[in-house]
């Protein structure tokens, strides 16, 4: 399962609506996640300098519909900064990931509101999300080894100030400061390639910037 698909499962309630803690930032975070997926697939790279520009290095299909659709959409953004791309609505990461999970029978798709103007993705098969949550809890508690995707997911959730969606205190007994320290330890111990690490850093920085801007606007 792609990182963007896993992240979407974590950001949706079983009813199909978004978790309140992450509602406004979900599209931004999901775009960031799919960029990391594309780096892992060897289709794009991200500069390691301060500008964090994205470059398409391979236009060939990956064979995964989510990645191929995202790669095609990004053709017009080749060379742009990651911070700009994660704000771009033309990269429909949420809809692409939801479509993939719906095709797999994990989510359903329903319409509602006047003229069916909003879409929800209620859970059909809770198994994959439950397993993912249990795994991430075990990783943070040190009871299971971390996989490359775990550091990405936890880092993005932390950038969104939404780690409690997956790691509620009543389940793991850790404070926010302790969770932050553990996520840092997991990231530092991640054997990911330099290219992936650069992508993760850029994605997290872009999400943090978006969160900061949203908070400032609301204030």
GROMACS .gro file of C-alpha atoms in nm:
model
  219
    1UNK     CA    1   0.000   0.000   0.000
    2UNK     CA    2   0.130   0.346  -0.089
    3UNK     CA    3   0.218   0.599   0.181
    4UNK     CA    4  -0.053   0.833   0.054
    5UNK     CA    5  -0.312   0.553   0.084
    6UNK     CA    6  -0.203   0.469   0.438
    7UNK     CA    7  -0.215   0.833   0.537
    8UNK     CA    8  -0.566   0.871   0.399
    9UNK     CA    9  -0.688   0.576   0.605
   10UNK     CA   10  -0.553   0.746   0.916
   11UNK     CA   11  -0.708   1.083   0.832
   12UNK     CA   12  -1.060   0.950   0.771
   13UNK     CA   13  -1.318   0.851   1.030
   14UNK     CA   14  -1.509   0.529   0.974
   15UNK     CA   15  -1.804   0.745   0.865
   16UNK     CA   16  -1.594   0.876   0.577
   17UNK     CA   17  -1.552   1.232   0.702
   18UNK     CA   18  -1.209   1.370   0.790
   19UNK     CA   19  -1.070   1.366   1.142
   20UNK     CA   20  -1.134   1.707   1.297
   21UNK     CA   21  -0.768   1.754   1.394
   22UNK     CA   22  -0.660   1.719   1.031
   23UNK     CA   23  -0.957   1.826   0.825
   24UNK     CA   24  -0.821   2.141   0.663
   25UNK     CA   25  -0.467   2.012   0.618
   26UNK     CA   26  -0.554   1.667   0.483
   27UNK     CA   27  -0.525   1.759   0.111
   28UNK     CA   28  -0.188   1.928   0.167
   29UNK     CA   29  -0.051   1.636   0.368
   30UNK     CA   30  -0.172   1.383   0.112
   31UNK     CA   31  -0.006   1.574  -0.173
   32UNK     CA   32   0.316   1.574   0.027
   33UNK     CA   33   0.285   1.200   0.083
   34UNK     CA   34   0.231   1.118  -0.284
   35UNK     CA   35   0.543   1.316  -0.372
   36UNK     CA   36   0.742   1.090  -0.139
   37UNK     CA   37   0.579   0.786  -0.304
   38UNK     CA   38   0.695   0.914  -0.643
   39UNK     CA   39   1.049   0.966  -0.513
   40UNK     CA   40   1.051   0.610  -0.382
   41UNK     CA   41   0.930   0.493  -0.723
   42UNK     CA   42   1.222   0.671  -0.888
   43UNK     CA   43   1.003   0.905  -1.092
   44UNK     CA   44   1.081   1.240  -0.932
   45UNK     CA   45   1.361   1.393  -0.729
   46UNK     CA   46   1.373   1.689  -0.494
   47UNK     CA   47   1.667   1.926  -0.461
   48UNK     CA   48   1.846   1.901  -0.130
   49UNK     CA   49   1.912   2.275  -0.121
   50UNK     CA   50   1.688   2.538   0.041
   51UNK     CA   51   1.468   2.582  -0.265
   52UNK     CA   52   1.339   2.220  -0.255
   53UNK     CA   53   1.238   2.205  -0.619
   54UNK     CA   54   1.076   1.895  -0.768
   55UNK     CA   55   1.210   1.748  -1.092
   56UNK     CA   56   1.060   1.466  -1.295
   57UNK     CA   57   1.342   1.226  -1.379
   58UNK     CA   58   1.143   0.943  -1.536
   59UNK     CA   59   0.812   0.982  -1.720
   60UNK     CA   60   0.755   0.610  -1.769
   61UNK     CA   61   0.447   0.452  -1.604
   62UNK     CA   62   0.487   0.289  -1.265
   63UNK     CA   63   0.195   0.052  -1.314
   64UNK     CA   64   0.013   0.198  -1.014
   65UNK     CA   65  -0.286   0.416  -1.113
   66UNK     CA   66  -0.238   0.663  -0.826
   67UNK     CA   67   0.127   0.727  -0.904
   68UNK     CA   68   0.075   0.737  -1.279
   69UNK     CA   69  -0.208   0.991  -1.251
   70UNK     CA   70  -0.009   1.204  -1.007
   71UNK     CA   71   0.299   1.191  -1.230
   72UNK     CA   72   0.096   1.301  -1.532
   73UNK     CA   73  -0.055   1.592  -1.336
   74UNK     CA   74   0.288   1.705  -1.217
   75UNK     CA   75   0.422   1.747  -1.571
   76UNK     CA   76   0.316   2.114  -1.564
   77UNK     CA   77   0.487   2.166  -1.227
   78UNK     CA   78   0.828   2.026  -1.317
   79UNK     CA   79   1.092   2.244  -1.151
   80UNK     CA   80   0.852   2.411  -0.906
   81UNK     CA   81   0.907   2.424  -0.533
   82UNK     CA   82   0.755   2.151  -0.318
   83UNK     CA   83   0.590   2.415  -0.097
   84UNK     CA   84   0.400   2.541  -0.400
   85UNK     CA   85   0.307   2.196  -0.527
   86UNK     CA   86   0.149   2.076  -0.201
   87UNK     CA   87  -0.085   2.376  -0.217
   88UNK     CA   88  -0.182   2.305  -0.578
   89UNK     CA   89  -0.533   2.165  -0.614
   90UNK     CA   90  -0.449   2.015  -0.952
   91UNK     CA   91  -0.265   1.737  -0.768
   92UNK     CA   92  -0.573   1.551  -0.645
   93UNK     CA   93  -0.395   1.314  -0.409
   94UNK     CA   94  -0.695   1.265  -0.180
   95UNK     CA   95  -0.926   1.167  -0.463
   96UNK     CA   96  -0.665   0.944  -0.626
   97UNK     CA   97  -0.587   0.756  -0.306
   98UNK     CA   98  -0.956   0.726  -0.218
   99UNK     CA   99  -1.031   0.587  -0.562
  100UNK     CA  100  -0.761   0.325  -0.524
  101UNK     CA  101  -0.881   0.221  -0.178
  102UNK     CA  102  -1.240   0.210  -0.303
  103UNK     CA  103  -1.137  -0.016  -0.591
  104UNK     CA  104  -0.969  -0.243  -0.336
  105UNK     CA  105  -1.290  -0.269  -0.131
  106UNK     CA  106  -1.144  -0.092   0.172
  107UNK     CA  107  -1.346   0.229   0.136
  108UNK     CA  108  -1.683   0.315  -0.015
  109UNK     CA  109  -1.776   0.642  -0.189
  110UNK     CA  110  -2.095   0.831  -0.110
  111UNK     CA  111  -2.229   1.171  -0.213
  112UNK     CA  112  -2.424   1.414   0.003
  113UNK     CA  113  -2.540   1.770   0.045
  114UNK     CA  114  -2.727   1.991  -0.197
  115UNK     CA  115  -2.661   1.867  -0.554
  116UNK     CA  116  -2.430   1.601  -0.404
  117UNK     CA  117  -2.159   1.864  -0.365
  118UNK     CA  118  -1.948   1.674  -0.109
  119UNK     CA  119  -1.801   1.324  -0.112
  120UNK     CA  120  -1.735   1.091   0.178
  121UNK     CA  121  -1.539   0.768   0.188
  122UNK     CA  122  -1.682   0.548   0.465
  123UNK     CA  123  -1.492   0.240   0.571
  124UNK     CA  124  -1.599  -0.096   0.429
  125UNK     CA  125  -1.308  -0.307   0.553
  126UNK     CA  126  -1.163  -0.180   0.884
  127UNK     CA  127  -0.888  -0.442   0.889
  128UNK     CA  128  -0.611  -0.257   0.703
  129UNK     CA  129  -0.649   0.062   0.907
  130UNK     CA  130  -0.667  -0.126   1.237
  131UNK     CA  131  -0.351  -0.318   1.148
  132UNK     CA  132  -0.174   0.003   1.048
  133UNK     CA  133  -0.268   0.182   1.369
  134UNK     CA  134  -0.158  -0.114   1.581
  135UNK     CA  135   0.172  -0.131   1.393
  136UNK     CA  136   0.245   0.241   1.437
  137UNK     CA  137   0.165   0.222   1.808
  138UNK     CA  138   0.403  -0.074   1.841
  139UNK     CA  139   0.675   0.114   1.652
  140UNK     CA  140   0.645   0.422   1.873
  141UNK     CA  141   0.648   0.206   2.186
  142UNK     CA  142   0.957   0.023   2.062
  143UNK     CA  143   0.776  -0.311   2.035
  144UNK     CA  144   0.818  -0.341   1.657
  145UNK     CA  145   1.089  -0.233   1.411
  146UNK     CA  146   1.011   0.073   1.202
  147UNK     CA  147   0.961   0.045   0.828
  148UNK     CA  148   1.051   0.325   0.589
  149UNK     CA  149   0.686   0.426   0.546
  150UNK     CA  150   0.639   0.455   0.923
  151UNK     CA  151   0.880   0.743   0.958
  152UNK     CA  152   0.712   0.926   0.672
  153UNK     CA  153   0.362   0.880   0.813
  154UNK     CA  154   0.459   0.981   1.165
  155UNK     CA  155   0.659   1.277   1.039
  156UNK     CA  156   0.371   1.410   0.830
  157UNK     CA  157   0.125   1.364   1.116
  158UNK     CA  158   0.361   1.551   1.347
  159UNK     CA  159   0.397   1.830   1.092
  160UNK     CA  160   0.016   1.855   1.093
  161UNK     CA  161   0.006   1.861   1.476
  162UNK     CA  162  -0.213   1.552   1.446
  163UNK     CA  163  -0.018   1.263   1.600
  164UNK     CA  164  -0.294   1.209   1.856
  165UNK     CA  165  -0.517   1.081   1.575
  166UNK     CA  166  -0.303   0.767   1.567
  167UNK     CA  167  -0.137   0.780   1.907
  168UNK     CA  168  -0.401   0.875   2.166
  169UNK     CA  169  -0.254   0.917   2.512
  170UNK     CA  170  -0.500   0.672   2.664
  171UNK     CA  171  -0.358   0.399   2.439
  172UNK     CA  172   0.015   0.457   2.468
  173UNK     CA  173   0.057   0.674   2.777
  174UNK     CA  174   0.315   0.903   2.618
  175UNK     CA  175   0.311   1.281   2.634
  176UNK     CA  176   0.330   1.494   2.323
  177UNK     CA  177   0.695   1.569   2.397
  178UNK     CA  178   0.775   1.198   2.433
  179UNK     CA  179   0.600   1.119   2.103
  180UNK     CA  180   0.795   1.393   1.930
  181UNK     CA  181   1.122   1.251   2.063
  182UNK     CA  182   1.033   0.901   1.951
  183UNK     CA  183   0.940   1.019   1.601
  184UNK     CA  184   1.275   1.196   1.578
  185UNK     CA  185   1.454   0.878   1.686
  186UNK     CA  186   1.264   0.675   1.428
  187UNK     CA  187   1.349   0.924   1.153
  188UNK     CA  188   1.717   0.927   1.248
  189UNK     CA  189   1.728   0.548   1.246
  190UNK     CA  190   1.554   0.521   0.908
  191UNK     CA  191   1.779   0.350   0.650
  192UNK     CA  192   1.608   0.536   0.363
  193UNK     CA  193   1.817   0.666   0.077
  194UNK     CA  194   1.940   1.024   0.067
  195UNK     CA  195   1.684   1.102  -0.204
  196UNK     CA  196   1.394   0.976   0.006
  197UNK     CA  197   1.519   1.156   0.317
  198UNK     CA  198   1.537   1.479   0.118
  199UNK     CA  199   1.182   1.423  -0.004
  200UNK     CA  200   1.053   1.355   0.345
  201UNK     CA  201   1.223   1.665   0.485
  202UNK     CA  202   1.082   1.880   0.206
  203UNK     CA  203   0.734   1.733   0.246
  204UNK     CA  204   0.728   1.788   0.621
  205UNK     CA  205   0.860   2.142   0.587
  206UNK     CA  206   0.589   2.220   0.332
  207UNK     CA  207   0.315   2.084   0.558
  208UNK     CA  208   0.448   2.279   0.856
  209UNK     CA  209   0.454   2.596   0.647
  210UNK     CA  210   0.094   2.535   0.536
  211UNK     CA  211  -0.020   2.473   0.894
  212UNK     CA  212   0.156   2.788   1.014
  213UNK     CA  213   0.000   2.996   0.739
  214UNK     CA  214  -0.347   2.857   0.815
  215UNK     CA  215  -0.311   2.933   1.186
  216UNK     CA  216  -0.190   3.288   1.112
  217UNK     CA  217  -0.482   3.346   0.875
  218UNK     CA  218  -0.732   3.219   1.131
  219UNK     CA  219  -0.581   3.443   1.397
   0.00000   0.00000   0.00000
